[in-house]
Short mmCIF file of C-alpha atoms and ligand atoms in Angstrom, two decimals:
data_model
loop_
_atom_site.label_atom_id
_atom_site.label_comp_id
_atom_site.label_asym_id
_atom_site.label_seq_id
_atom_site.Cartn_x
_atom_site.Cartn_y
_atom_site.Cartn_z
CA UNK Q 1 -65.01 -26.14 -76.68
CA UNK Q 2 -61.92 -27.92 -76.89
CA UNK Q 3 -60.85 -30.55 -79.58
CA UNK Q 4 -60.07 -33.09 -76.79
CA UNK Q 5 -63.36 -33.45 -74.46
CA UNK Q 6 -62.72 -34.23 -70.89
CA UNK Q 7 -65.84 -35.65 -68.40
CA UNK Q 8 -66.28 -32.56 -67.18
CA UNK Q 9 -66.54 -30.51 -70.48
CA UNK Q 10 -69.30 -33.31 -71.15
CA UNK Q 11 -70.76 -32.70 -67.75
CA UNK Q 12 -70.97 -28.81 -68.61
CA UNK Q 13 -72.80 -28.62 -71.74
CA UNK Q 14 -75.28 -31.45 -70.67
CA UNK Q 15 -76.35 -29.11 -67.91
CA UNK Q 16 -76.55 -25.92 -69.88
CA UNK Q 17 -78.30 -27.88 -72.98
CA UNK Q 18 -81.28 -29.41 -70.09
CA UNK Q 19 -81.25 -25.75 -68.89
CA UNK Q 20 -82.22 -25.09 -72.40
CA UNK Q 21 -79.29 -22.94 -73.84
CA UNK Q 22 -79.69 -22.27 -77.27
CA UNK Q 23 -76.22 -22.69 -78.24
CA UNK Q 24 -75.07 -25.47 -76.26
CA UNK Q 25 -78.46 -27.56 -77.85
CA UNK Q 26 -76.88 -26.75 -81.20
CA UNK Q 27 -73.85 -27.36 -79.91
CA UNK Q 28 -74.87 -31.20 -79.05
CA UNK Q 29 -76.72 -31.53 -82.19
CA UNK Q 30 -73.83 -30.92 -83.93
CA UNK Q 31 -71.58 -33.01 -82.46
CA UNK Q 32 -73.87 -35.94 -82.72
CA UNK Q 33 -74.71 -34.93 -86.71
CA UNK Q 34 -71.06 -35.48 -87.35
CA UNK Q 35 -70.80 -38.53 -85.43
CA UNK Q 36 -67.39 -36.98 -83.59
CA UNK Q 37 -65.22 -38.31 -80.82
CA UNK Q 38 -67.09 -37.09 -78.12
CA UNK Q 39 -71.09 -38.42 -79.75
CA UNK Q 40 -70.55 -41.66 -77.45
CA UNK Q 41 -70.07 -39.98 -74.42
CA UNK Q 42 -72.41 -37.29 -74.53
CA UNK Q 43 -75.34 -39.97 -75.90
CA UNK Q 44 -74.60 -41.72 -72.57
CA UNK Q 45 -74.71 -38.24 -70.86
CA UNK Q 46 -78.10 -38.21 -72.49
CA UNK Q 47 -79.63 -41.08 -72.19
CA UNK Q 48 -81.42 -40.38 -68.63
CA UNK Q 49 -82.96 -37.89 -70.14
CA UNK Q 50 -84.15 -39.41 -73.55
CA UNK Q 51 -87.91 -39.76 -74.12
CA UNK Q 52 -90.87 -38.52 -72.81
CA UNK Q 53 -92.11 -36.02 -75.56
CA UNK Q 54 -94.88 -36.66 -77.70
CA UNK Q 55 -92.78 -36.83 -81.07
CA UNK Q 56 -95.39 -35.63 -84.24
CA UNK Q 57 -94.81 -35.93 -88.00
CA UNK Q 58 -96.06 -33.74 -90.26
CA UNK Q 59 -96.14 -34.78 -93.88
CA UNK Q 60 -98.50 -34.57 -96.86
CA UNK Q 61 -97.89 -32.99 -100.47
CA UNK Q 62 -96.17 -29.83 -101.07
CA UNK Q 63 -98.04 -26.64 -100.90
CA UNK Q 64 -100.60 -28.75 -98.52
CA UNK Q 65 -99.93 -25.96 -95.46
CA UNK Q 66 -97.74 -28.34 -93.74
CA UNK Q 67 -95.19 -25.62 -92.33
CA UNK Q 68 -97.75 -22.87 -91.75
CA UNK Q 69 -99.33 -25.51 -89.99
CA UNK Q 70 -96.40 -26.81 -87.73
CA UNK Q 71 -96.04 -23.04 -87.06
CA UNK Q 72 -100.22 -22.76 -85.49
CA UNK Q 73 -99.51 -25.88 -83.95
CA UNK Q 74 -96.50 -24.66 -81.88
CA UNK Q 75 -97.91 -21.21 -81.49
CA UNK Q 76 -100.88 -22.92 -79.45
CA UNK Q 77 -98.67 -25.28 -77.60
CA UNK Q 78 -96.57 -22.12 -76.60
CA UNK Q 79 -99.51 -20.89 -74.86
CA UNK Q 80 -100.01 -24.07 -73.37
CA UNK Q 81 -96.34 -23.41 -71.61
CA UNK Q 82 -94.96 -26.43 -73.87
CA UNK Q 83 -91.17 -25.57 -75.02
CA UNK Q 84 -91.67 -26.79 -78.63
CA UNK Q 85 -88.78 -28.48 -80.79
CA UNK Q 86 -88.96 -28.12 -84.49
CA UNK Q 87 -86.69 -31.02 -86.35
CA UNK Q 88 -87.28 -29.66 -90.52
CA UNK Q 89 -86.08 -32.38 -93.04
CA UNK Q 90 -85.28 -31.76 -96.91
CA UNK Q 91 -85.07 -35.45 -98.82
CA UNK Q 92 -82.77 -33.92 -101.26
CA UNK Q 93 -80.61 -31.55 -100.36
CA UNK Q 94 -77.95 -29.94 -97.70
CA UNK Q 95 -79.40 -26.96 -95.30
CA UNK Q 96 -78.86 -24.52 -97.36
CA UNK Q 97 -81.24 -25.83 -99.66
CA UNK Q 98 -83.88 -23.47 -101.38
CA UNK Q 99 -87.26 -25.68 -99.97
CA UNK Q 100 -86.11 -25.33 -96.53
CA UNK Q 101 -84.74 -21.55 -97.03
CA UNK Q 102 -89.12 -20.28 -97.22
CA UNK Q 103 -89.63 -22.06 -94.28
CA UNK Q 104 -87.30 -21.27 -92.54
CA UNK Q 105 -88.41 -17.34 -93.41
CA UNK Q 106 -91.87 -18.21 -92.20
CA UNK Q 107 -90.41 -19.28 -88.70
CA UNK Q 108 -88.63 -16.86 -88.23
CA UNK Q 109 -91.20 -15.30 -85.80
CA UNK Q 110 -90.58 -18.08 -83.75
CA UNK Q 111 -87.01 -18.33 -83.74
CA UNK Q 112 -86.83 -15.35 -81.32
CA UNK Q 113 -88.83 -17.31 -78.73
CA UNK Q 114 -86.22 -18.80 -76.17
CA UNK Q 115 -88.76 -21.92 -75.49
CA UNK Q 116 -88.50 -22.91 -79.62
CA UNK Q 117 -85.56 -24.74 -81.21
CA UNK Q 118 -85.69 -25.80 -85.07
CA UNK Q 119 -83.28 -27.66 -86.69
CA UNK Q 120 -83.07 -28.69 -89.94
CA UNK Q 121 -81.41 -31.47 -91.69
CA UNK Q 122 -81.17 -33.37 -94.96
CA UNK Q 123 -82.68 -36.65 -95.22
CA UNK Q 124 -79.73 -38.27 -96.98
CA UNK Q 125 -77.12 -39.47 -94.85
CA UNK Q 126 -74.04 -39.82 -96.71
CA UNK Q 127 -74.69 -44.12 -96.89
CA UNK Q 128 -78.55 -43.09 -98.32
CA UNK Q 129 -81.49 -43.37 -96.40
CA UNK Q 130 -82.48 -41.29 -93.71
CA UNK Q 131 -79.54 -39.63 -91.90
CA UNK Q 132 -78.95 -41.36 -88.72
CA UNK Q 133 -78.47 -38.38 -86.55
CA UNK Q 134 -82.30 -37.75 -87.46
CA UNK Q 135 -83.03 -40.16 -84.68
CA UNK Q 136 -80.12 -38.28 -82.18
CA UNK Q 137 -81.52 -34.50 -83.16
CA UNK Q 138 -85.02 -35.66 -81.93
CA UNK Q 139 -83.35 -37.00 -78.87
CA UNK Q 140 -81.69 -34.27 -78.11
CA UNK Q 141 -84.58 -31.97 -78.71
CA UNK Q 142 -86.49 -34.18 -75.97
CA UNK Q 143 -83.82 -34.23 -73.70
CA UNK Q 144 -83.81 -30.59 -73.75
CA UNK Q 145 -86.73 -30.06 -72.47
CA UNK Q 146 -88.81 -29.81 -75.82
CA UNK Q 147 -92.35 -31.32 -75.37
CA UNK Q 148 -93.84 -31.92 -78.13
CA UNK Q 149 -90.97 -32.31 -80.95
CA UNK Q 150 -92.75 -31.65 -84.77
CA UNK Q 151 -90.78 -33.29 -87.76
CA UNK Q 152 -91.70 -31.64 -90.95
CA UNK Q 153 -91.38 -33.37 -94.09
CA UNK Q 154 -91.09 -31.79 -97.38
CA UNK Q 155 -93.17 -33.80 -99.36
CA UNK Q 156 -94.51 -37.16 -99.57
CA UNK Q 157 -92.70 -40.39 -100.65
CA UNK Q 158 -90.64 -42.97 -99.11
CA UNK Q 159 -88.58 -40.73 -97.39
CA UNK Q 160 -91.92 -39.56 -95.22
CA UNK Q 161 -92.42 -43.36 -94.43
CA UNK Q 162 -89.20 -43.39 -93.13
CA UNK Q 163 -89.64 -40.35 -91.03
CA UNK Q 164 -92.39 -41.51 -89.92
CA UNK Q 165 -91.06 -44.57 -87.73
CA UNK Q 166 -89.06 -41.26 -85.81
CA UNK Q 167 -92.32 -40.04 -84.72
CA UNK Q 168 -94.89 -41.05 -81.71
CA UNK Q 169 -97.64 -40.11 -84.39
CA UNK Q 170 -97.75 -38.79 -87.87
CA UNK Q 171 -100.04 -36.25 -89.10
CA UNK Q 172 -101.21 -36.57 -92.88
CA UNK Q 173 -101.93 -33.43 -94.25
CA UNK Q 174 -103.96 -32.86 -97.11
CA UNK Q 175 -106.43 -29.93 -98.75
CA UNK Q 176 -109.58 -29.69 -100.73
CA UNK Q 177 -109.88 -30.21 -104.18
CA UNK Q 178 -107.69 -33.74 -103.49
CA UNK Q 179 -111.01 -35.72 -102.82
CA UNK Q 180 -111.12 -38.16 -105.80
CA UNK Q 181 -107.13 -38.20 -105.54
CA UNK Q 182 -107.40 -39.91 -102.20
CA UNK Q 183 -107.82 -43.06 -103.64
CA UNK Q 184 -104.81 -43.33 -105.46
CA UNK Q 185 -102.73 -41.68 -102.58
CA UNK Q 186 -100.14 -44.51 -102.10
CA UNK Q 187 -101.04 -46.91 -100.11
CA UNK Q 188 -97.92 -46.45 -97.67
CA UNK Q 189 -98.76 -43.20 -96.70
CA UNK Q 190 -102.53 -43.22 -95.63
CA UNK Q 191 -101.19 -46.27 -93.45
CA UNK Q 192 -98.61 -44.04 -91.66
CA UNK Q 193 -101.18 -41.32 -90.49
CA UNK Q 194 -102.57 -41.50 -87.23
CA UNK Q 195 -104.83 -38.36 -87.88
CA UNK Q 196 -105.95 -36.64 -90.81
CA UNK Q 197 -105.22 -33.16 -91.23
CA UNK Q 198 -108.00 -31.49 -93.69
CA UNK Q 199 -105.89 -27.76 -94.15
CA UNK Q 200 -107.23 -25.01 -96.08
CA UNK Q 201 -110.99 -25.60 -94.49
CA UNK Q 202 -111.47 -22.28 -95.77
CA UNK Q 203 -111.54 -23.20 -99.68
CA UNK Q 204 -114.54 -24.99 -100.92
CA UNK Q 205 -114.46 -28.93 -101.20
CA UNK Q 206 -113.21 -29.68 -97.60
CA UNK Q 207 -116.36 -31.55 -96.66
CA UNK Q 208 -115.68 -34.28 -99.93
CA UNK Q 209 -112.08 -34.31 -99.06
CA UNK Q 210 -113.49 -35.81 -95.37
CA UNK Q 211 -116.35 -37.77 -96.92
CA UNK Q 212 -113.97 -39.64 -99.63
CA UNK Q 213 -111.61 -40.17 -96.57
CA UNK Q 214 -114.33 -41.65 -94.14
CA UNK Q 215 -115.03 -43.59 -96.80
CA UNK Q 216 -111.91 -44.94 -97.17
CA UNK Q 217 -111.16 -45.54 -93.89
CA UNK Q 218 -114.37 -47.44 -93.40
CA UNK Q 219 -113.39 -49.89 -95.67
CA UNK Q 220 -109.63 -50.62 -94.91
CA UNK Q 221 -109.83 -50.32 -90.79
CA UNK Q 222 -106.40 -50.20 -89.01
CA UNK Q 223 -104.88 -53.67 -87.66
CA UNK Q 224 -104.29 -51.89 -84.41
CA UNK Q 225 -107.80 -50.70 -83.88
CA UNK Q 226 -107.15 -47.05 -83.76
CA UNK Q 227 -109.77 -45.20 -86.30
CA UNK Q 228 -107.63 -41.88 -87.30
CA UNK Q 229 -109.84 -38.79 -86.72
CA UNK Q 230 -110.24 -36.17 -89.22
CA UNK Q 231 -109.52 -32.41 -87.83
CA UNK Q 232 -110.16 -29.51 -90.41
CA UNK Q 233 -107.99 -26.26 -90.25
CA UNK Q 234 -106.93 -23.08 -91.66
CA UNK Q 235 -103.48 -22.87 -90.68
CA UNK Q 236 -102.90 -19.20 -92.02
CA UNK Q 237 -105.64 -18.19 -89.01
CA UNK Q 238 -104.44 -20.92 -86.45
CA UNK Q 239 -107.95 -22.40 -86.48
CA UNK Q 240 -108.80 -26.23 -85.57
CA UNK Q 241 -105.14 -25.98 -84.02
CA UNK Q 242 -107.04 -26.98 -80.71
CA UNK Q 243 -108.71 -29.93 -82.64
CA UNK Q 244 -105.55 -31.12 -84.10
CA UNK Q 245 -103.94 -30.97 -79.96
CA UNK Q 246 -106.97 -32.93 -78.72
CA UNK Q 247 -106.87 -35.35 -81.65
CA UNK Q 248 -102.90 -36.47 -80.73
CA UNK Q 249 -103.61 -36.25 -76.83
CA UNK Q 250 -106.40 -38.82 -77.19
CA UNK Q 251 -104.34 -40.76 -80.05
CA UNK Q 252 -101.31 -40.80 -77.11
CA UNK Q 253 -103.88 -42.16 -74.70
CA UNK Q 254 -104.88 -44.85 -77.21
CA UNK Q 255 -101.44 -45.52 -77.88
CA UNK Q 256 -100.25 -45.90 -74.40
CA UNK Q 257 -103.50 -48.15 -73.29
CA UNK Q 258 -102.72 -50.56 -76.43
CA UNK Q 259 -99.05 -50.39 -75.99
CA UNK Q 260 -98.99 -49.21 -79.63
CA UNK Q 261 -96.19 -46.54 -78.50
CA UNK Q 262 -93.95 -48.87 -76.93
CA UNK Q 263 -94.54 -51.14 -79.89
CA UNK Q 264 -93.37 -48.15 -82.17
CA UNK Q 265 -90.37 -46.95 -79.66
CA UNK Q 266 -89.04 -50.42 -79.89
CA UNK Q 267 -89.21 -50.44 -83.35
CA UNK Q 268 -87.52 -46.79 -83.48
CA UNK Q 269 -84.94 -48.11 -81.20
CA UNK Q 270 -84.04 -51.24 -83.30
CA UNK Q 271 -83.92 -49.29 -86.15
CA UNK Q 272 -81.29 -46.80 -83.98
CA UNK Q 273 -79.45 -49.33 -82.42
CA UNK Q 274 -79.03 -51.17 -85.74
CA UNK Q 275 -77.50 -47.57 -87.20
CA UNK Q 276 -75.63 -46.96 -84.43
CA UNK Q 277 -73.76 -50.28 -84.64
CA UNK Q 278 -73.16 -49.71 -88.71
CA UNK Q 279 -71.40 -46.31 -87.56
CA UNK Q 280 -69.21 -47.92 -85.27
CA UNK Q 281 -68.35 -51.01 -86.65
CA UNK Q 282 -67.46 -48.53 -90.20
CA UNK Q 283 -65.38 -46.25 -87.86
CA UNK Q 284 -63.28 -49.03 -86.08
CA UNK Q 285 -63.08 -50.38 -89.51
CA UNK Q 286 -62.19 -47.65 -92.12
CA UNK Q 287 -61.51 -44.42 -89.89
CA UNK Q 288 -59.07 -45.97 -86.99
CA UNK Q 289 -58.46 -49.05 -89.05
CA UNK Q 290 -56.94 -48.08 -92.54
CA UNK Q 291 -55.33 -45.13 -93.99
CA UNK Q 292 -56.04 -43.30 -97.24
CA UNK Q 293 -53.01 -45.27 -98.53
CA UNK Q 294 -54.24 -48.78 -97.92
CA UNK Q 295 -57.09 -47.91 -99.63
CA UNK Q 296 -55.90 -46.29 -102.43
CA UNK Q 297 -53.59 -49.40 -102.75
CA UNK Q 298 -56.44 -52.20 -102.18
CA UNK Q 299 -58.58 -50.00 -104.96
CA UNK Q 300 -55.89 -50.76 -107.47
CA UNK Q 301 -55.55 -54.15 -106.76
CA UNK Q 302 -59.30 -54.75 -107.40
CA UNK Q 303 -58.81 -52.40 -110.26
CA UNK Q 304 -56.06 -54.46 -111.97
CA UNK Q 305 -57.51 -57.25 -111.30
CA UNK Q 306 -54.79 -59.42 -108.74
CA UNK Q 307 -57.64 -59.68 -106.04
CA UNK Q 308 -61.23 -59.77 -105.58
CA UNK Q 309 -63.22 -57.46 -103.58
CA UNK Q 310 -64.74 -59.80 -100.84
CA UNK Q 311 -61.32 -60.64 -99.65
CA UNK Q 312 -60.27 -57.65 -99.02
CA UNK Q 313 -62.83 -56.59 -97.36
CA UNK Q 314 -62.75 -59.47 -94.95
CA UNK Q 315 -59.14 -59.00 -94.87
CA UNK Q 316 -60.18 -55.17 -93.58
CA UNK Q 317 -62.27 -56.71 -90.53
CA UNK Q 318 -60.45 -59.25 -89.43
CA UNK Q 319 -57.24 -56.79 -89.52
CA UNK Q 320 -59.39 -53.78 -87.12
CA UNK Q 321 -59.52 -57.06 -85.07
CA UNK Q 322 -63.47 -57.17 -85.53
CA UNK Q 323 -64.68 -60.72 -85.11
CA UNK Q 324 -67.34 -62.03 -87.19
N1 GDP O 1 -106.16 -20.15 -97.64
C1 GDP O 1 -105.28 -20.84 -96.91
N2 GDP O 1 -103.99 -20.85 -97.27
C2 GDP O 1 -103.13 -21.57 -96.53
C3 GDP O 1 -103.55 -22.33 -95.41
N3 GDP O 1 -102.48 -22.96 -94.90
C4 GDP O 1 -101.43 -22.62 -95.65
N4 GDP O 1 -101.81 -21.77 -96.64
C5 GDP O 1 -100.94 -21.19 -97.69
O1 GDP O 1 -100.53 -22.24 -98.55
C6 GDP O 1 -99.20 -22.00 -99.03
C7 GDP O 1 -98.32 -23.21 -98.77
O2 GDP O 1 -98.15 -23.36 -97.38
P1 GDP O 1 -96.88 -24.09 -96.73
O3 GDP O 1 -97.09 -24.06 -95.28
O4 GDP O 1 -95.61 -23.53 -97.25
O5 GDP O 1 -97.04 -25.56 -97.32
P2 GDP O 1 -96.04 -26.82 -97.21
O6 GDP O 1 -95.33 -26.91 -98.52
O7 GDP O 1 -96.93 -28.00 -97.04
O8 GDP O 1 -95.14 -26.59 -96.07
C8 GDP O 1 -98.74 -20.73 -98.32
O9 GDP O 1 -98.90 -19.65 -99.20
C9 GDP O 1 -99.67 -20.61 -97.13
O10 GDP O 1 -99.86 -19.28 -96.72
C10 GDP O 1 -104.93 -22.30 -95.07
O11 GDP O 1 -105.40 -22.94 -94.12
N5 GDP O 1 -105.75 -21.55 -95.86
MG1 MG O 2 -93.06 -26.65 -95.87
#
């Protein structure tokens, strides 16, 4: 692809990324995870074709079964005919990282299937916080063709919260033996799931994992009036994966008779315009606005003392001819 992108180069890859083209989706992600001249343009090439897809979470402690479970649940919807997009996210560290690297082995018998793309992606973007292009790479996945999209988390802490906003519905999962552990489970994160996930049904103690959560959920009922069901599986055998499908379709249903999806996409897209605004204004700013030089030259003046920082950076917007 060339450095400068004409309309038609756009045009090209659009069409062989909704034809489902493995390289020119990774192609698009890429361009949009570096935020690089041509992101604009092919996000407006995109946007017909945004939404759609039933985007689904999957987070819950380490160990829990979480990618052996994304892996049953995309085997089934593969026989279902569903093209399946996998978006894997590591809170700490770059691709390469070790946490990803088993998974990554274990999907490997997927990879080969032309109707599966995975992706994964650190957390961190490099202002902290969830990396914006998160919300593009899920996007991209839909507009591609990929129904449903699975975000995998790799443990369970703020950073799931936040993943959680990217997804339709969120999938908590957790195993037996964490029944009296349920109760101190942080608060944020029983609130995010919209269906339980009881993994590892085959060890003993699944049945007080689900009575401890009934229990729980009988006393704290949702706001929104959806009661999360509880689906047991063993994800090494792909069994409940059935279960686990039915459970989202009729949480979808819910969710688009109470308008609690739109309610959620709106929020999604706040948060997305909101980023998308930051990255722009910073470019126009820093990246087409000021050289290294200037920089360099307005760090030593704060350094040495001859001006304070708040002028200078007002002084930086009003100069990339930003009005505030
Ligand atoms: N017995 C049993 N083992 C499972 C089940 N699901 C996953 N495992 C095993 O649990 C370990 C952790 O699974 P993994 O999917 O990597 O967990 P993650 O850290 O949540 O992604 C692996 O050795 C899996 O083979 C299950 O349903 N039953
Ligand atoms: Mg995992």
């Amino acid at each position: 692809m060339p450095s400068e992108w004409d309309t038609a180069d756009i045009a090209a890859l659009v069409r062989r990324m909704r034809a489902g083209e493995r390289r020119a989706i990774a192609r698009v992600v890429t361009e949009l995870e570096r935020f690089s001249p041509a992101a604009p343009r092919l996000i407006k090439a995109l946007e017909p074709h945004f939404g759609g897809a039933l985007v689904v979470g999957f987070t819950g402690p380490p160990g829990a079964g979480k990618s052996t479970l994304l892996n049953a649940y995309t085997a089934h919807a593969r026989r279902c005919g569903r093209s399946v997009g996998i978006l894997a996210v590591d809170p700490s560290s770059p691709v390469s990282g070790g946490a990803i690297l088993g998974d990554r082995i274990r999907m490997q018998s997927l990879s080969t299937d032309d109707g599966i793309y995975i992706r994964s992606m650190a957390t961190r973007g490099h202002l902290g916080g969830l990396a914006p292009a998160a919300h593009e790479v899920v996007s991209v996945l839909e507009a591609a063709g990929c129904d449903p999209v699975l975000i995998e988390t790799v443990g369970v802490g703020q950073d799931e919260v936040e993943v959680a906003r990217l997804a339709d519905a969120t999938v908590l999962v957790l195993v037996p033996g964490m029944g009296d552990d349920i109760q101190t489970f942080k608060a944020g994160v029983m609130e995010i799931a919209d269906v339980f996930v009881i993994n590892k049904a085959d060890h003993p103690g699944a049945d007080h994992v689900e009575q401890e959560l009934r229990a729980m959920l009988s006393i704290t009922p949702r706001h929104d009036g959806w009661s999360p069901p509880i689906v047991k599986t063993v994800a090494t055998t792909g069994e409940g994966t059935g279960s686990l499908h039915e459970a989202l379709r009729q949480f979808r249903r819910f969710g688009q008779k109470e308008s609690l999806i739109r309610r959620r996409q709106e929020a999604k897209w706040r948060a997305r315009l909101l980023n998308m605004l930051r990255q722009r204004l910073f470019e126009k700013v820093v990246t087409e606005g000021l050289s290294e030089a200037a920089i360099g030259e307005c760090v030593q003046e704060v350094v040495e003392g001859r001006r304070d920082p708040h002028s200078i950076v007002e002084e930086m917007i009003r100069k990339a001819g930003v009005r505030c």
